[in-house]
Short mmCIF file of C-alpha atoms and ligand atoms in Angstrom, two decimals:
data_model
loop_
_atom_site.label_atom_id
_atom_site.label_comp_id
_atom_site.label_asym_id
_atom_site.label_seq_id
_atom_site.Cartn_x
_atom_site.Cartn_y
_atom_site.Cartn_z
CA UNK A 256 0.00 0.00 0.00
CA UNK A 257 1.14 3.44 -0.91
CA UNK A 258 1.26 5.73 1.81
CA UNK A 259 1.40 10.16 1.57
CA UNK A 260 1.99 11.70 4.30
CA UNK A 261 0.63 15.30 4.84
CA UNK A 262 2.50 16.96 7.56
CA UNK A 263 6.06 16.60 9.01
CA UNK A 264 5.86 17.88 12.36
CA UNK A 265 6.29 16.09 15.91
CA UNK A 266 3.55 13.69 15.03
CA UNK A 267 4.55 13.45 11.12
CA UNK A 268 7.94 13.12 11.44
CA UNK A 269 7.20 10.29 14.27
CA UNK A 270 5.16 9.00 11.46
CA UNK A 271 7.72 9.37 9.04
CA UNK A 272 10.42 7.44 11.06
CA UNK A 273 8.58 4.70 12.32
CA UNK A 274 7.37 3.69 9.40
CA UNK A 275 11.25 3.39 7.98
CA UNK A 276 12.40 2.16 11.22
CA UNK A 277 9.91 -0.69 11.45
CA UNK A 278 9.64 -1.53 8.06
CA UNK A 279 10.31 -5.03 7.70
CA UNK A 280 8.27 -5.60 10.72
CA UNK A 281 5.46 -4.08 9.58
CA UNK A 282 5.78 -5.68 6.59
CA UNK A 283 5.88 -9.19 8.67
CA UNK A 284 2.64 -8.19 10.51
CA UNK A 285 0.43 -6.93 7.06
CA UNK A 286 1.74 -9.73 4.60
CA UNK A 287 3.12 -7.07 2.21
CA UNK A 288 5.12 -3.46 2.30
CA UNK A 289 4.08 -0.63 2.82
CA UNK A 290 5.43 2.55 1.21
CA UNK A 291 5.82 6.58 2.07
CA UNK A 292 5.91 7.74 -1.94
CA UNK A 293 4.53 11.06 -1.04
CA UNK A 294 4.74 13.54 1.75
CA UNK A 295 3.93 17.21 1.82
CA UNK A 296 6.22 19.57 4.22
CA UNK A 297 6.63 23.26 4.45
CA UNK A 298 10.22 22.63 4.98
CA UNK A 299 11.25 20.00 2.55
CA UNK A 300 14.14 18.24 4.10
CA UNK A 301 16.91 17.17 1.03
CA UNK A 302 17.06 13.44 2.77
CA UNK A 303 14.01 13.24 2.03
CA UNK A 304 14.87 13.01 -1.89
CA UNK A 305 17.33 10.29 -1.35
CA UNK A 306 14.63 7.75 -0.10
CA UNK A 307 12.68 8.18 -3.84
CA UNK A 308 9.70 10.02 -1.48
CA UNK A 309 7.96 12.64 -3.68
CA UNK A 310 7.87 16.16 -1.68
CA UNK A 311 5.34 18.66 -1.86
CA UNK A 312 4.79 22.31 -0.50
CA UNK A 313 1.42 21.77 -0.84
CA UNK A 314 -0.54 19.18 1.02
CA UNK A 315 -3.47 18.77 -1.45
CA UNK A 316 -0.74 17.53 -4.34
CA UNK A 317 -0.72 14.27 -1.60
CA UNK A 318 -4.66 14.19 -1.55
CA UNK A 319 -4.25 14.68 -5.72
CA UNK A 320 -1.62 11.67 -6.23
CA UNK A 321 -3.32 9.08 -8.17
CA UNK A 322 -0.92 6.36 -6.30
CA UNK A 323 -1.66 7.17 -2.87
CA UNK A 324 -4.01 4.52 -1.17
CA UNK A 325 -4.02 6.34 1.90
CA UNK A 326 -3.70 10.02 3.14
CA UNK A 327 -2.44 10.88 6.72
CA UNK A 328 -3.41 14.18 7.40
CA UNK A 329 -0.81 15.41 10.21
CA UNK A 330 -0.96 19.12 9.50
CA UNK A 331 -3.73 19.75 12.61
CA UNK A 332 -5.93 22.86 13.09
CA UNK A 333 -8.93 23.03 10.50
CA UNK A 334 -8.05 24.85 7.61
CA UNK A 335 -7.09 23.32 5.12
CA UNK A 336 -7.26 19.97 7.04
CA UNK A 337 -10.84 20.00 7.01
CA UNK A 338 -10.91 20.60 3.35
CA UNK A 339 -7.94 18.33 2.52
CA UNK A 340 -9.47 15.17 4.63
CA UNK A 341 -12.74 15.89 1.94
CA UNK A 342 -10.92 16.03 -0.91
CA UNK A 343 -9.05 12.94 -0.14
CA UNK A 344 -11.84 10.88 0.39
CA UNK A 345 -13.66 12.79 -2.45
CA UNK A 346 -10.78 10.60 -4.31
CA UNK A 347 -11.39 7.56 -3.12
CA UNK A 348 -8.35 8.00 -0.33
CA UNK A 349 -8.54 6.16 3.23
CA UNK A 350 -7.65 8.48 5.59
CA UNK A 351 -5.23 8.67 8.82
CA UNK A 352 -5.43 11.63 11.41
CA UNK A 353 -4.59 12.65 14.75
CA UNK A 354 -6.40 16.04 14.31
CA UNK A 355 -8.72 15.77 17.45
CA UNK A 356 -10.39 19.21 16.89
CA UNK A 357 -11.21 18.14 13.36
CA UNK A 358 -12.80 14.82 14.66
CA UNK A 359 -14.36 16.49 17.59
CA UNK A 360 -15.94 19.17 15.62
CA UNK A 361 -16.35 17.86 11.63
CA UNK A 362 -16.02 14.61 12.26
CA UNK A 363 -19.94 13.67 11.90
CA UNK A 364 -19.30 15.13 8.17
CA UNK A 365 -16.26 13.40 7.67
CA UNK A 366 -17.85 10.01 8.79
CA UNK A 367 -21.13 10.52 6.57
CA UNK A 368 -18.51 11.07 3.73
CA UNK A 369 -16.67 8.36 4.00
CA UNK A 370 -18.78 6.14 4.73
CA UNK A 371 -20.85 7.32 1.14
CA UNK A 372 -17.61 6.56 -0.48
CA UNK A 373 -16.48 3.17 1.07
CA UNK A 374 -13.05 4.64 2.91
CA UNK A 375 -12.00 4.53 6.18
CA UNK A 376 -11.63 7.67 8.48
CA UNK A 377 -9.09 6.53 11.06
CA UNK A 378 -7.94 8.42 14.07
CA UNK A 379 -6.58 5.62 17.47
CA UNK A 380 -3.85 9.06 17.63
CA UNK A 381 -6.48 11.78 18.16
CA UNK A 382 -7.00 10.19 21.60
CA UNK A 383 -4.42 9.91 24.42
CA UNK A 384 -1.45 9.20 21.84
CA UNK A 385 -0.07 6.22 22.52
CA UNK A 386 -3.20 4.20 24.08
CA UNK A 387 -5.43 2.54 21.94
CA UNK A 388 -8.16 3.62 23.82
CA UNK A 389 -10.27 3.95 20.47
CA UNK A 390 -9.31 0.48 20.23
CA UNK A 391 -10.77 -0.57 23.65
CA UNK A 392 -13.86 0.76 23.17
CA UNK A 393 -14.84 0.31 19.76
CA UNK A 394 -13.75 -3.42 19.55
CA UNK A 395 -12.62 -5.16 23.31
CA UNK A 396 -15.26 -3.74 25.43
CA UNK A 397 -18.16 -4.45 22.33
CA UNK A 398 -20.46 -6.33 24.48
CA UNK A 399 -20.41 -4.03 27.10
CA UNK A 400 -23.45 -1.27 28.09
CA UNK A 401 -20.38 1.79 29.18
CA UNK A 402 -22.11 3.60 32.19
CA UNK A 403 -19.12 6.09 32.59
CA UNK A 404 -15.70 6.50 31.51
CA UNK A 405 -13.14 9.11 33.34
CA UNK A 406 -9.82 10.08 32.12
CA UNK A 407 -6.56 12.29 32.06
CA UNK A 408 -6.51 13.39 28.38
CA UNK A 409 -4.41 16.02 27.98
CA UNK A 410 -0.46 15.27 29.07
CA UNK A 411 0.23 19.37 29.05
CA UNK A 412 -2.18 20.13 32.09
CA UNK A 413 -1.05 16.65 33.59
CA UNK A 414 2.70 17.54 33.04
CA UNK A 415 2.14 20.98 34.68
CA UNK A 416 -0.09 19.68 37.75
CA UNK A 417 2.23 17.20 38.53
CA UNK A 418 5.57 19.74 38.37
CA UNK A 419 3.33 22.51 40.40
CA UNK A 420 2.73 19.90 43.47
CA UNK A 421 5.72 17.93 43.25
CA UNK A 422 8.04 20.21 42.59
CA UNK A 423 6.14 23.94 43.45
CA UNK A 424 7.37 25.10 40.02
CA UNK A 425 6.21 27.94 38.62
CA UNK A 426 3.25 27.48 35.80
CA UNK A 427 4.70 29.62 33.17
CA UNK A 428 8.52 27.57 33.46
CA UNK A 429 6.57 24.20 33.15
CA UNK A 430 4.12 24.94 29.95
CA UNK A 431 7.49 26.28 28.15
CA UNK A 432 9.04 23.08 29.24
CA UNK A 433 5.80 20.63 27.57
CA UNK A 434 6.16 23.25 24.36
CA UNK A 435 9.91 22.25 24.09
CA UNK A 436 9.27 18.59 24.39
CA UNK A 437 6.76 18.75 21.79
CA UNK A 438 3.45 18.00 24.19
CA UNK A 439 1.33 21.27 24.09
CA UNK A 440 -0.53 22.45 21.34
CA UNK A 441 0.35 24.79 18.84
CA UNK A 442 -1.77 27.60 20.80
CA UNK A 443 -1.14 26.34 24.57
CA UNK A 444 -4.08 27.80 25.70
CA UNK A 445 -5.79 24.63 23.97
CA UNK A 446 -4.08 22.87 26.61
CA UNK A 447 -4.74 25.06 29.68
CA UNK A 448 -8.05 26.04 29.61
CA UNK A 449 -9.32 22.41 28.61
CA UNK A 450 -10.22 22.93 25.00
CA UNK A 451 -8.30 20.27 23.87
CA UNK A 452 -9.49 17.12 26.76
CA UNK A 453 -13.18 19.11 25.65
CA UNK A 454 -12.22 17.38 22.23
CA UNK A 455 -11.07 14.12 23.10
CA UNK A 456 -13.84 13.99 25.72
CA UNK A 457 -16.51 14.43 22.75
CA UNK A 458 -14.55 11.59 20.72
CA UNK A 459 -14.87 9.23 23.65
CA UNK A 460 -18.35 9.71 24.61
CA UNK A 461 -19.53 9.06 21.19
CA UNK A 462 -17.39 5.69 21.06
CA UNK A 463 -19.01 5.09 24.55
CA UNK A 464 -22.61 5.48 24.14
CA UNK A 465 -23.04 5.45 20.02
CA UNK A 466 -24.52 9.35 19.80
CA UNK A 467 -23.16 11.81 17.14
CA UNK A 468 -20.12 13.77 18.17
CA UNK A 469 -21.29 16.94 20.64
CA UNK A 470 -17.78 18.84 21.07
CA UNK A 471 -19.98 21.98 21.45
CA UNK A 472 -22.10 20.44 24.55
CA UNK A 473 -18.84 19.98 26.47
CA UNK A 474 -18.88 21.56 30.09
CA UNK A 475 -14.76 23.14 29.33
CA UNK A 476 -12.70 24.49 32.12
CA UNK A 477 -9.29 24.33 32.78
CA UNK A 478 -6.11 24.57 35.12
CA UNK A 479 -5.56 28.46 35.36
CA UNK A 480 -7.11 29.07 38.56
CA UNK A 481 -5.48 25.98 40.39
CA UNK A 482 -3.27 27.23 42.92
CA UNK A 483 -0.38 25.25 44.52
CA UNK A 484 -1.98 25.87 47.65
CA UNK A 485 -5.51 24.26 46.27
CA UNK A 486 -2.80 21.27 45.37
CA UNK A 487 -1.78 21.42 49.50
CA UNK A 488 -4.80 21.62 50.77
CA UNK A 489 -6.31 18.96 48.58
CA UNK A 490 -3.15 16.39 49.75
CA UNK A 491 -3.96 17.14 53.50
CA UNK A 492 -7.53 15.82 52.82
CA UNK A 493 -6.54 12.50 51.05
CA UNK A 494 -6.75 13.79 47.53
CA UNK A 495 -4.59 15.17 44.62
CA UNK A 496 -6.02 17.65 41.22
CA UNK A 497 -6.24 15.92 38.59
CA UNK A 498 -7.95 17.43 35.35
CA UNK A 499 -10.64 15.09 33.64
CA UNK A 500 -12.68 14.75 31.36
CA UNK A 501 -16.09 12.72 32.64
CA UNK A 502 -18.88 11.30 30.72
CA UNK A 503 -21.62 9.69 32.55
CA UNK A 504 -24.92 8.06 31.27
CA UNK A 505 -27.64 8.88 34.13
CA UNK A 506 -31.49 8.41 34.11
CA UNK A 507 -31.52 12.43 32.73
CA UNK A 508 -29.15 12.32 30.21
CA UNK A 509 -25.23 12.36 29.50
CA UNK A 510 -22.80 13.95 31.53
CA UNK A 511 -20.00 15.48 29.28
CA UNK A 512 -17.35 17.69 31.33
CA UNK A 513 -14.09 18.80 31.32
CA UNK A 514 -12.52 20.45 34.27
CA UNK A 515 -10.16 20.32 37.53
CA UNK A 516 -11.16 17.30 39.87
CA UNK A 517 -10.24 16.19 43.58
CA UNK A 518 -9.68 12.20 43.06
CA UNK A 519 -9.19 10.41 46.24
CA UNK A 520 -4.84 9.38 46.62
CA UNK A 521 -5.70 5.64 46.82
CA UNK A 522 -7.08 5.42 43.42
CA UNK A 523 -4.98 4.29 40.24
CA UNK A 524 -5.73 7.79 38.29
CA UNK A 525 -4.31 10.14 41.30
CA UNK A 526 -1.23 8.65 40.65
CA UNK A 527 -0.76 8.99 36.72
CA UNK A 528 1.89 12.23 36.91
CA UNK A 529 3.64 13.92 33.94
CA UNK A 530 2.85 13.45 30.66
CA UNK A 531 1.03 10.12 30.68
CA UNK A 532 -2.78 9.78 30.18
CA UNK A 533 -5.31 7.51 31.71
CA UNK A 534 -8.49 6.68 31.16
CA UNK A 535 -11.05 4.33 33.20
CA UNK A 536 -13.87 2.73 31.63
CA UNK A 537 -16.88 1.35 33.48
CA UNK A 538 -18.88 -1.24 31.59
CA UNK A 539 -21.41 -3.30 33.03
CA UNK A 540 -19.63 -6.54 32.10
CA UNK A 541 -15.99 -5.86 31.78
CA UNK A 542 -16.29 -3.41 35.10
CA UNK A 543 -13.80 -0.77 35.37
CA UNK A 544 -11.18 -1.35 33.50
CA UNK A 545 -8.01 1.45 32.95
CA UNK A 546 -5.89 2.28 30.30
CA UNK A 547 -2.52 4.29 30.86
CA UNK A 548 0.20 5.19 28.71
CA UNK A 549 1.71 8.27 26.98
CA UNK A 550 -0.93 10.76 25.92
CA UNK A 551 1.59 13.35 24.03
CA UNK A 552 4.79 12.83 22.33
CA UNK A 553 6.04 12.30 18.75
CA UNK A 554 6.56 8.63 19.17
CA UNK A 555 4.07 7.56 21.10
CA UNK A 556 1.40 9.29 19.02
CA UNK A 557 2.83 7.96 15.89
CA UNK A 558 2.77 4.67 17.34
CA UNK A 559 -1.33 5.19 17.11
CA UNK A 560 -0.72 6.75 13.69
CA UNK A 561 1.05 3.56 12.03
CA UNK A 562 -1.26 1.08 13.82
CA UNK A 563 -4.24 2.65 12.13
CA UNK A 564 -2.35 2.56 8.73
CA UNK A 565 -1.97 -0.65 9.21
CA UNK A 566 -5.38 -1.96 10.37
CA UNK A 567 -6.47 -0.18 6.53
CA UNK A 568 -3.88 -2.14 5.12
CA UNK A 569 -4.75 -5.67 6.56
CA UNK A 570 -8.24 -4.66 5.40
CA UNK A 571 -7.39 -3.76 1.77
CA UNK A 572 -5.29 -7.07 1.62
CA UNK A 573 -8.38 -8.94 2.15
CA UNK A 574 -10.08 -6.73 -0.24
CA UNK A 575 -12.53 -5.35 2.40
CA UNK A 576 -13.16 -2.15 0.80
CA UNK A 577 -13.56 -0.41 3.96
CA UNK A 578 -13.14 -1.37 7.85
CA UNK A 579 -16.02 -3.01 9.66
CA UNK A 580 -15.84 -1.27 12.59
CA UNK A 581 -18.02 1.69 12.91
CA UNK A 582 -16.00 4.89 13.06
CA UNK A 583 -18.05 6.01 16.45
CA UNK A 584 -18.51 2.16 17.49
CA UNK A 585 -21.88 1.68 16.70
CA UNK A 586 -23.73 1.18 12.64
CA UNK A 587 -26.88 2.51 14.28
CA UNK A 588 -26.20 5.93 16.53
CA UNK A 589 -28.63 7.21 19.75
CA UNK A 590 -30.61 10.53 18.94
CA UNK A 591 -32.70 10.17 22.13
CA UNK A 592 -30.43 11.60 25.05
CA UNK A 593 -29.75 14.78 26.23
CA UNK A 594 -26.55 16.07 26.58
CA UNK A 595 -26.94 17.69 30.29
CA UNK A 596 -25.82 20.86 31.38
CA UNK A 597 -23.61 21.63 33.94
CA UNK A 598 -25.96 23.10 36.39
CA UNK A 599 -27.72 19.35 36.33
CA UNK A 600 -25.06 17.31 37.66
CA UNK A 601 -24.95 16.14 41.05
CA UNK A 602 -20.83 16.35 42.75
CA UNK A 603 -19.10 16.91 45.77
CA UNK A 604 -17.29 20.08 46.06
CA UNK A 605 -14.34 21.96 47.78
CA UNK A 606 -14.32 25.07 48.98
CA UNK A 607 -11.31 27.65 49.66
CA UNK A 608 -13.55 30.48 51.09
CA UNK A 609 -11.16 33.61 51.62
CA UNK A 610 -13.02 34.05 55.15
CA UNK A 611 -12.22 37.66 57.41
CA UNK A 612 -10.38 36.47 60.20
CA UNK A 613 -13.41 36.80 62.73
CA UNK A 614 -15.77 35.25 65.71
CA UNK A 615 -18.55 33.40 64.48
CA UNK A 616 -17.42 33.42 60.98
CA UNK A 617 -17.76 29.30 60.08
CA UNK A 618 -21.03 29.25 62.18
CA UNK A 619 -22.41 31.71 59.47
CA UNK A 620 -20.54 29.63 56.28
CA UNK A 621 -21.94 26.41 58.03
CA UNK A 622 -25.36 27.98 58.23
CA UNK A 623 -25.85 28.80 54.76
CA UNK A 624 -24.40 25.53 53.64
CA UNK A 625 -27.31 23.64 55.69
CA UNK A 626 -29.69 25.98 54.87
CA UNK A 627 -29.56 24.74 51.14
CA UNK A 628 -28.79 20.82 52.12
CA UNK A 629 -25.70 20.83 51.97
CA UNK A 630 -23.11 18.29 54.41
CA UNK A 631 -19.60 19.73 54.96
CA UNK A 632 -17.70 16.65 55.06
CA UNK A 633 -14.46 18.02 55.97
CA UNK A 634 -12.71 21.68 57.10
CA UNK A 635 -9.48 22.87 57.17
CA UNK A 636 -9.20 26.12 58.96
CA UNK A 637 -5.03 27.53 58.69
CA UNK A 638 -3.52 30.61 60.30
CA UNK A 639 -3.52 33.25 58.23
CA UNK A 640 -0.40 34.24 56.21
CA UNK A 641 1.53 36.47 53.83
CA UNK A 642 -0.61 38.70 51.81
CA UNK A 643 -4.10 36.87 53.21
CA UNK A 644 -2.78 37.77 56.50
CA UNK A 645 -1.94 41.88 56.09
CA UNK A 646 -5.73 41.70 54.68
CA UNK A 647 -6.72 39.86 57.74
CA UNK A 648 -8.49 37.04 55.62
CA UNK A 649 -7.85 33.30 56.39
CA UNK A 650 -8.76 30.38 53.75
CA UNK A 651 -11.61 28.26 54.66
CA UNK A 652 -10.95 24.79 52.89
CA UNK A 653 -14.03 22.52 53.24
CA UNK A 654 -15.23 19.57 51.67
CA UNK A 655 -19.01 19.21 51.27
CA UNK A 656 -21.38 15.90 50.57
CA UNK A 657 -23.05 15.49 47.30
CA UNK A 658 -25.49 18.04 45.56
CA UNK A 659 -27.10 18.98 42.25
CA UNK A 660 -24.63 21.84 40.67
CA UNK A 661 -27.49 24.94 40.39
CA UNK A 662 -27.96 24.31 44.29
CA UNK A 663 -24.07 24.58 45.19
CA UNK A 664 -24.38 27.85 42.43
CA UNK A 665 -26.50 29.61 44.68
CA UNK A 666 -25.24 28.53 47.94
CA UNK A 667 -21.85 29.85 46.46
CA UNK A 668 -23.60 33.03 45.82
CA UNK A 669 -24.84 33.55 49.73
CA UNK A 670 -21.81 32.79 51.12
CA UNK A 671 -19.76 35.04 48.83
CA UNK A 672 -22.51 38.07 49.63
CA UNK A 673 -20.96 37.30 53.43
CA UNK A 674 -19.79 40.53 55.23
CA UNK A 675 -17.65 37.62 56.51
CA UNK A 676 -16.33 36.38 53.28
CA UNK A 677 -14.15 38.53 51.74
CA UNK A 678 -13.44 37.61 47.56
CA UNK A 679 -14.35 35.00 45.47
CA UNK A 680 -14.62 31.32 46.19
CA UNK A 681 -12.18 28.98 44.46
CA UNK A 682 -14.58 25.75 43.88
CA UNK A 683 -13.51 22.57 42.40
CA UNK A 684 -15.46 19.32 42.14
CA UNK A 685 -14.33 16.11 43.47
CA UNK A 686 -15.55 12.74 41.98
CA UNK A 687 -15.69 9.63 43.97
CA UNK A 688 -15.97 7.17 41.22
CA UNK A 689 -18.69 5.10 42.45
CA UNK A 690 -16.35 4.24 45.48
CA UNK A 691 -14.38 1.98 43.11
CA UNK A 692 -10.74 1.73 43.53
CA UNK A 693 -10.16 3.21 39.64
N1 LIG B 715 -1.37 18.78 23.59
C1 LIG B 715 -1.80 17.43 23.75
C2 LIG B 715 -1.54 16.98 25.18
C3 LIG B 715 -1.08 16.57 22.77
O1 LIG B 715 -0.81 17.69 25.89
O2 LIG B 715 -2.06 15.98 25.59
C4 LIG B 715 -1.67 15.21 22.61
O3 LIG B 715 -2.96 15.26 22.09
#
């Protein structure tokens, strides 16, 4: 099979050298070779001539080649990916991507498309890099109903959690670290403020439950606001930050939400640090089962990258015109549940209330917090210190028992109107897993 490869960045040029490297194994595995003849680069490397590869400026002359079977589309972003993943399967072209935000947001286009034209759309690397999570729950978990799944999806925020409480590094020194290893995203911010776990989330719900990609019905926040002290206080109750991305069937609807989470230390997920990803899976027959490797990374992605090139090869060799797995893991999807919003989920929360140092002043925070049902499950009252201190505020830190999202909203609201209380709460949900040891 004749392979063109659109892009020769981390990812691509990962691609690019596995593929050589692992030739003859590869071949061993597929029953017959598989070629690079065509990749398009901005910066055409002159080696590149010397292995008889055809090199382009221009990504569509790979889409255009009447010899390439398959196109893997490793330039990222949506323009032109969106319109060079069309026109290669407008040509009859499988195709190979890691482009998560093209999945998470086109990818119910791209899937009618190809599926009108008998190609495959393949994309194990949009997803936690090196797992074959896509894998997992497309094929091995099949016969299983998923009730939730829970995971660490993006290696940048992981990476810079881990360095802030393990090493109190500053956030800044860390994210230029991940962009110099090649983790973050081209715009970081994709990585900080959860955009880009938002689009793996969507990829994994769909794969989950068999409904159409929702990328825009993700609940998105991310890491800015978490403060190494929110990382202390969160160890001194039992727990670490992790960020997550959650999807949840419940009797209302789906759960789909990205954002900061207090995980309890003993489970398997509060101890995934740096760059690796994780992902637990609840099905009803399989029960939880976890999946952990490198989510970022050049080789690790492109390890996802050549495995779906060759799953489209083993297929063509059997002349199955196209794979017969679903690309969202179902032939028939769900059109009859409701994505939820974020004010209809039911959590545990933590508070760091920036309290005035005061008499009486957690009898009044108490008071409002049973007034609207809520437990407080744990407190943590410190001295107060540096900058706090010369205002004369202390941090509250409390942990309260389960309730619906809109009622913690408005409890929020009463305490923060507190003559007591004096700036904003810092709030951050805490999942319990089903009291499974994930
Ligand atoms: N920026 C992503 C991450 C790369 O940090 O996880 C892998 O998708």
């Amino acid at each position: 099979m004749r392979i063109g490869i659109c892009g020769l960045g981390t990812v691509g040029g990962g691609t690019y050298h596995l593929l050589q490297a692992k030739r003859k194994e590869i071949t061993r595995r597929v029953g017959m070779d598989l070629d690079i003849i065509h990749v398009a680069t901005r910066n055409p490397d002159p080696a590149l001539k010397k292995d008889n590869i055809k090199v382009s400026k221009d990504v569509f002359d790979v889409a255009k080649n009447p010899d390439v079977d398959i196109v893997v589309e490793l330039i990222g972003g949506f323009d032109p990916a969106l319109e060079l993943v069309l026109y290669a399967i407008e040509n009859g072209k499988h195709v190979v991507t890691a482009n998560k935000a093209l999945i998470a947001v086109h990818g119910n286009t791209i899937f009618e498309a190809a599926r009108k034209k008998g190609v495959v759309v393949a994309y194990e690397s949009a997803v936690a890099g090196g797992i074959p999570i896509i894998k997992a729950l497309r094929e091995g978990l099949a016969a299983n109903s998923i009730q939730w799944l829970a995971g660490i999806i993006n290696g940048t925020s992981n990476f810079i959690l881990t360095e802030m409480g393990e090493r109190k590094r500053d956030f800044p020194e860390v994210l230029k670290e991940a962009q110099q290893l090649g983790y973050a995203e081209a715009d970081p911010t994709f990585d900080i403020e959860g955009i880009d776990a938002a689009h793996k989330l969507a990829i994994l719900a769909s794969n989950a439950f068999g409904i159409a990609l929702e990328f825009d019905r993700v609940f998105t926040e991310g890491i800015s606001h978490i403060t190494t002290a929110d990382i202390e206080y969160a160890d001194e109750l039992g727990y670490r930050i992790k960020h997550l991305g959650i999807t949840r069937i419940t009797e209302s609807g789906v759960e789909l939400r990205v954002h900061p989470t207090l995980i309890s230390q003993d489970t398997l997920i509060a101890n995934v640090n740096g760059v690796m990803n994780a992902v637990v899976v609840k099905g009803d027959s399989s029960g939880s089962t976890l999946y952990y490797g490198a989510g970022a990374g050049a080789e690790a992605t492109a390890s996802s990258v050549v495995a779906d090139i060759i799953d489209i090869a083993r297929a063509w060799r059997e002349e199955r015109s196209s794979s017969v797995v679903p690309p969202l893991a179902f032939n028939n999807l769900r059109n009859d549940l409701r994505i939820l919003d974020i004010s209809e989920i039911e959590s545990e929360y933590y508070l760091r209330i920036p309290a005035r140092d005061k008499v009486g002043v957690m009898a009044k925070i108490s008071q409002v917090l049973t007034n609207y049902g809520i437990n407080i499950e744990a407190v943590i009252q410190k001295e107060p210190h540096g900058e706090d201190a010369d205002k004369g505020i202390v941090p509250v830190v409390i942990l309260t028992s389960r309730i619906k999202e809109e009622v913690m909203d408005v409890a929020q609201g009463v305490i923060e109107g507190l003559d007591e209380v004096g700036a904003k709460i810092i709030r951050i949900r805490v999942e319990q897993f089903d009291g499974e040891n994930n």
